[in-house]
Short mmCIF file of C-alpha atoms in Angstrom, two decimals:
data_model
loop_
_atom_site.label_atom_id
_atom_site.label_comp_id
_atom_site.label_asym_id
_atom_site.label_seq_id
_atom_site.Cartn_x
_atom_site.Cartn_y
_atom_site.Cartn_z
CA UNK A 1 28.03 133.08 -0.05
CA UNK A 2 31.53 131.23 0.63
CA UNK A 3 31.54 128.59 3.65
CA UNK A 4 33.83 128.80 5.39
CA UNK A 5 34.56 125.20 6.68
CA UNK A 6 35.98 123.95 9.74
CA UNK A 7 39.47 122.25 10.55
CA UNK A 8 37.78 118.79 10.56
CA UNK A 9 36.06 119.46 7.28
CA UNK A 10 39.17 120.87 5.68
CA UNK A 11 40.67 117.13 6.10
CA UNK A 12 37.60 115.83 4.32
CA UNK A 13 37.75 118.21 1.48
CA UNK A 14 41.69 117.27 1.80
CA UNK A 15 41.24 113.30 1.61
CA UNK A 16 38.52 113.80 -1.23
CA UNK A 17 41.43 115.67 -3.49
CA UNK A 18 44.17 113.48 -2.43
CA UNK A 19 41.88 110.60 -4.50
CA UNK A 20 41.46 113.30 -7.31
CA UNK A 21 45.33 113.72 -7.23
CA UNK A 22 46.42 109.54 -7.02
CA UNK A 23 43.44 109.13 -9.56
CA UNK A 24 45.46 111.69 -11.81
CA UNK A 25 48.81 110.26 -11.16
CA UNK A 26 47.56 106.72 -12.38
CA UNK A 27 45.99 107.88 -15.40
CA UNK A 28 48.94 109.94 -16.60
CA UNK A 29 50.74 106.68 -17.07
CA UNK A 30 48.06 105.30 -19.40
CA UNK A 31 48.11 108.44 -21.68
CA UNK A 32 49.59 107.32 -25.01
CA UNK A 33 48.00 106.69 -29.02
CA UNK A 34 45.81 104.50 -28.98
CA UNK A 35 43.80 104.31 -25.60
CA UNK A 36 40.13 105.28 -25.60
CA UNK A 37 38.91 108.29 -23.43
CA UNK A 38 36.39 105.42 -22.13
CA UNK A 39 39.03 103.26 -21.48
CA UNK A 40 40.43 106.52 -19.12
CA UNK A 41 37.23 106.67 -17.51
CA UNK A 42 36.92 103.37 -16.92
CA UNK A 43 40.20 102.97 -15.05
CA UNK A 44 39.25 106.55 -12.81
CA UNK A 45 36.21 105.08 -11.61
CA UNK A 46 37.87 101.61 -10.24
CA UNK A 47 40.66 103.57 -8.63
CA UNK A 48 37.63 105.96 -6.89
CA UNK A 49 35.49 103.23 -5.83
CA UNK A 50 38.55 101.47 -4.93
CA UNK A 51 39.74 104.21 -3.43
CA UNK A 52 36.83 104.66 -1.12
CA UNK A 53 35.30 107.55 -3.05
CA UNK A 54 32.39 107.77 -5.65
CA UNK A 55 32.83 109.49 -9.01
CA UNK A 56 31.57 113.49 -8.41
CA UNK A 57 30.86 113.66 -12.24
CA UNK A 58 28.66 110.91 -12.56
CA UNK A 59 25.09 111.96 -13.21
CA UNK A 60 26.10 115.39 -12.26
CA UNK A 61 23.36 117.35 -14.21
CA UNK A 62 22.60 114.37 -16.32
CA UNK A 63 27.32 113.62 -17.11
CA UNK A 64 27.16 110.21 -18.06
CA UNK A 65 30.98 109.78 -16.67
CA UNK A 66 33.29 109.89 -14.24
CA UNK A 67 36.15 111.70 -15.92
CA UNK A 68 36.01 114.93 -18.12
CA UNK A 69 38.15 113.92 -20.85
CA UNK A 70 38.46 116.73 -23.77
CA UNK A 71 40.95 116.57 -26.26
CA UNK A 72 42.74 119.18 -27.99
CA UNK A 73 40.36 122.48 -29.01
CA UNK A 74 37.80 120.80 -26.06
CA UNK A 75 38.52 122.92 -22.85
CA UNK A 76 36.27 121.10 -20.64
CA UNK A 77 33.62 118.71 -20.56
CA UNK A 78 34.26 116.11 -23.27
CA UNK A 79 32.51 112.93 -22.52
CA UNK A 80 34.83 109.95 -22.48
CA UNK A 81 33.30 107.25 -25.66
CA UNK A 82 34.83 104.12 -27.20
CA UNK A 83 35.32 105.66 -30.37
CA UNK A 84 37.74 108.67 -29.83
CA UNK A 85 41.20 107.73 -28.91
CA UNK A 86 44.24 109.52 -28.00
CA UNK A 87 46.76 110.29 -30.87
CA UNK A 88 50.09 111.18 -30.78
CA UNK A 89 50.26 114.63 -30.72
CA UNK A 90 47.39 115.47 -28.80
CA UNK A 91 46.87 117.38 -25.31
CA UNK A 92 44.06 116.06 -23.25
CA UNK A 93 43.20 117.44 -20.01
CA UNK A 94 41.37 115.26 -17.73
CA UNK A 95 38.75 116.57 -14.98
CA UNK A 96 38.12 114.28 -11.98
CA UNK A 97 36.04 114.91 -9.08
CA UNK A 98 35.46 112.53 -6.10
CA UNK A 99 32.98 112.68 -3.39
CA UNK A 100 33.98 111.08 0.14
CA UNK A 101 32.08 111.24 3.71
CA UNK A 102 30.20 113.63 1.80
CA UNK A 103 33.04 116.38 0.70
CA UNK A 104 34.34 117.02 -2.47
CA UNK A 105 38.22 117.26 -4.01
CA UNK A 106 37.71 118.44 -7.80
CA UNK A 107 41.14 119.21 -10.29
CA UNK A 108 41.91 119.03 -13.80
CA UNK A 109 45.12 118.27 -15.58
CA UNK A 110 46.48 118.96 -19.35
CA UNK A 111 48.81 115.95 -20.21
CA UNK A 112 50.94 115.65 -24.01
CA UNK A 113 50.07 112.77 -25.88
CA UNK A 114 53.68 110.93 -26.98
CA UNK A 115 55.30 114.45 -28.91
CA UNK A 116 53.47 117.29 -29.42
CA UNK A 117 54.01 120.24 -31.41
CA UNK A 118 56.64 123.37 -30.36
CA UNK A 119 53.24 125.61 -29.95
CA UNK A 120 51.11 122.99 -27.67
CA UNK A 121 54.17 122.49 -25.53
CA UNK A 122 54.63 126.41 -24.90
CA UNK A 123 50.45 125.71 -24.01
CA UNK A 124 51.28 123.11 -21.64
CA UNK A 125 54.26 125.87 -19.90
CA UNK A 126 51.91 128.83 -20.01
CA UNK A 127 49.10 126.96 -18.07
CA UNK A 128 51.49 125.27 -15.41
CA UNK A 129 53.09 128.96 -15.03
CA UNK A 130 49.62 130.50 -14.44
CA UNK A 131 48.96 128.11 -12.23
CA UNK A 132 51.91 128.75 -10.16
CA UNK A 133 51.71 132.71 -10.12
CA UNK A 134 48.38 132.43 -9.11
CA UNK A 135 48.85 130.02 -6.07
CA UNK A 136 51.82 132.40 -5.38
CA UNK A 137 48.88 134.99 -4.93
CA UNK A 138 46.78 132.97 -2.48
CA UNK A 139 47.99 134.55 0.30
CA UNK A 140 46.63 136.08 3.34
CA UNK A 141 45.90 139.69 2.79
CA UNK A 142 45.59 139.33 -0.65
CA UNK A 143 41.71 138.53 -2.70
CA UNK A 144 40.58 136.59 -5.33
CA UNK A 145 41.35 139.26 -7.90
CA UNK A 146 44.91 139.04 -7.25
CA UNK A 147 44.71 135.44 -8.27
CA UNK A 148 43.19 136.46 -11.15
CA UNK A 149 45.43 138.79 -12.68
CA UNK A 150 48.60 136.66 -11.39
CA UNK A 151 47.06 134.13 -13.70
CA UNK A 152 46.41 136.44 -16.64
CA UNK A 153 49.49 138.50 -16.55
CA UNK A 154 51.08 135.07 -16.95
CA UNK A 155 49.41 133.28 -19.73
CA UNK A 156 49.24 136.43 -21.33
CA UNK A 157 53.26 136.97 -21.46
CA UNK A 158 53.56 133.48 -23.60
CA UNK A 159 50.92 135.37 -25.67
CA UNK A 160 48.59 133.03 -25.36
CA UNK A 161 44.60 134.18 -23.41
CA UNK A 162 42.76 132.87 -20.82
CA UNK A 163 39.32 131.06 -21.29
CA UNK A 164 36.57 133.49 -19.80
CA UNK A 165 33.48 131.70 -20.19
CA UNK A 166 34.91 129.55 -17.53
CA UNK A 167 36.25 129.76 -13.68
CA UNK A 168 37.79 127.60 -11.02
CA UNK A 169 35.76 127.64 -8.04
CA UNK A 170 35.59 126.86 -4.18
CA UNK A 171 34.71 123.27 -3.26
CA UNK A 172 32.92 121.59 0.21
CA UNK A 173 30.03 119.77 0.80
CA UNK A 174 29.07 121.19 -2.64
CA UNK A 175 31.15 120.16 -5.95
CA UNK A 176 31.06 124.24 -6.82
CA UNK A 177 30.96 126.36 -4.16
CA UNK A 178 32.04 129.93 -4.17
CA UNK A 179 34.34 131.78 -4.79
CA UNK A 180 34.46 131.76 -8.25
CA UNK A 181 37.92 132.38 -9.36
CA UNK A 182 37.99 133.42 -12.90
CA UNK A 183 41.55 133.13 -14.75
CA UNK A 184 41.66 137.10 -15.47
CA UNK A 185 41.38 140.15 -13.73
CA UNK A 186 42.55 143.08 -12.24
CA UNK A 187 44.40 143.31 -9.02
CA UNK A 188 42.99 144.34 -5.69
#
């Protein structure tokens, strides 16, 4: 069932992403060869805590970090360690959630490692165009569906596909809270 959440709790959900978002900003300027995905994690969870948040991830059906830090073929869920480090070349996308006067803000973010090959660039501009057909959708009037295929049609016209086993979702008082929204579908 989707909540539907108040004005007041709106600005909650709002500050708790705003962290997610500044978190996100910071780290992009420590991506380069050579840093550990611990060494990412590490530097989230200050900035949450310092940021007067807590880490959403963190012990989140037994996640033993803050950040979601998958590398490459990953698409979600890697768990940051000492031992893997960024190369050049790589794409890592980075999944932060924060919890603050008990509402979430949850987002995820594909960044290039130093240069990265003509194919994971054209990656990088199919994602960020989905994105921004489907937001285009989110409109009154419209449903979730049209989000959906806004996002497909798009990825799918740089002929590359959409994940399926895998959806964005609503967020609240809850980390995942409906709707789902997948990345493919049919409109209406």
């Amino acid at each position: 069932m989707i909540q539907i959440h108040e004005l007041g709790e709106v600005e909650l959900i709002r500050k708790s992403a705003q962290i997610v978002g500044r978190c996100l900003s910071m780290l992009s300027r420590e991506i380069r060869p050579g840093v550990s995905t611990l060494e990412l994690d590490r530097l989230a969870e200050a900035f949450i805590r310092d940021s007067g948040g807590e880490p959403a991830f963190k012990g989140y059906r037994g996640f033993p970090a803050s950040v979601c830090a998958s590398i490459n073929e990953e698409v979600v869920h890697g768990i940051p360690s000492a031992s893997r480090f960024l190369r050049e070349g790589d794409i890592v996308s980075l999944d932060i959630g924060v919890k603050r006067e008990g509402f979430f803000g949850d987002a995820a973010h594909t960044y290039a490692v130093g240069e990265v090959t003509p194919v994971a660039t054209k990656l990088l501009e199919a994602t960020q165009r989905g994105l921004e057909a489907g937001i285009e959708q989110a409109r009154p009037g419209n449903r979730v569906s049209d989000i959906s295929a806004a996002i497909e049609r798009e990825v799918t016209r740089h002929r590359f596909r959409v994940v399926r086993a895998l959806v964005g979702h609503g967020i609240g008082r809850e980390l995942h809270e409906e709707p789902q929204v997948p990345n493919y579908g049919r409109v209406g």
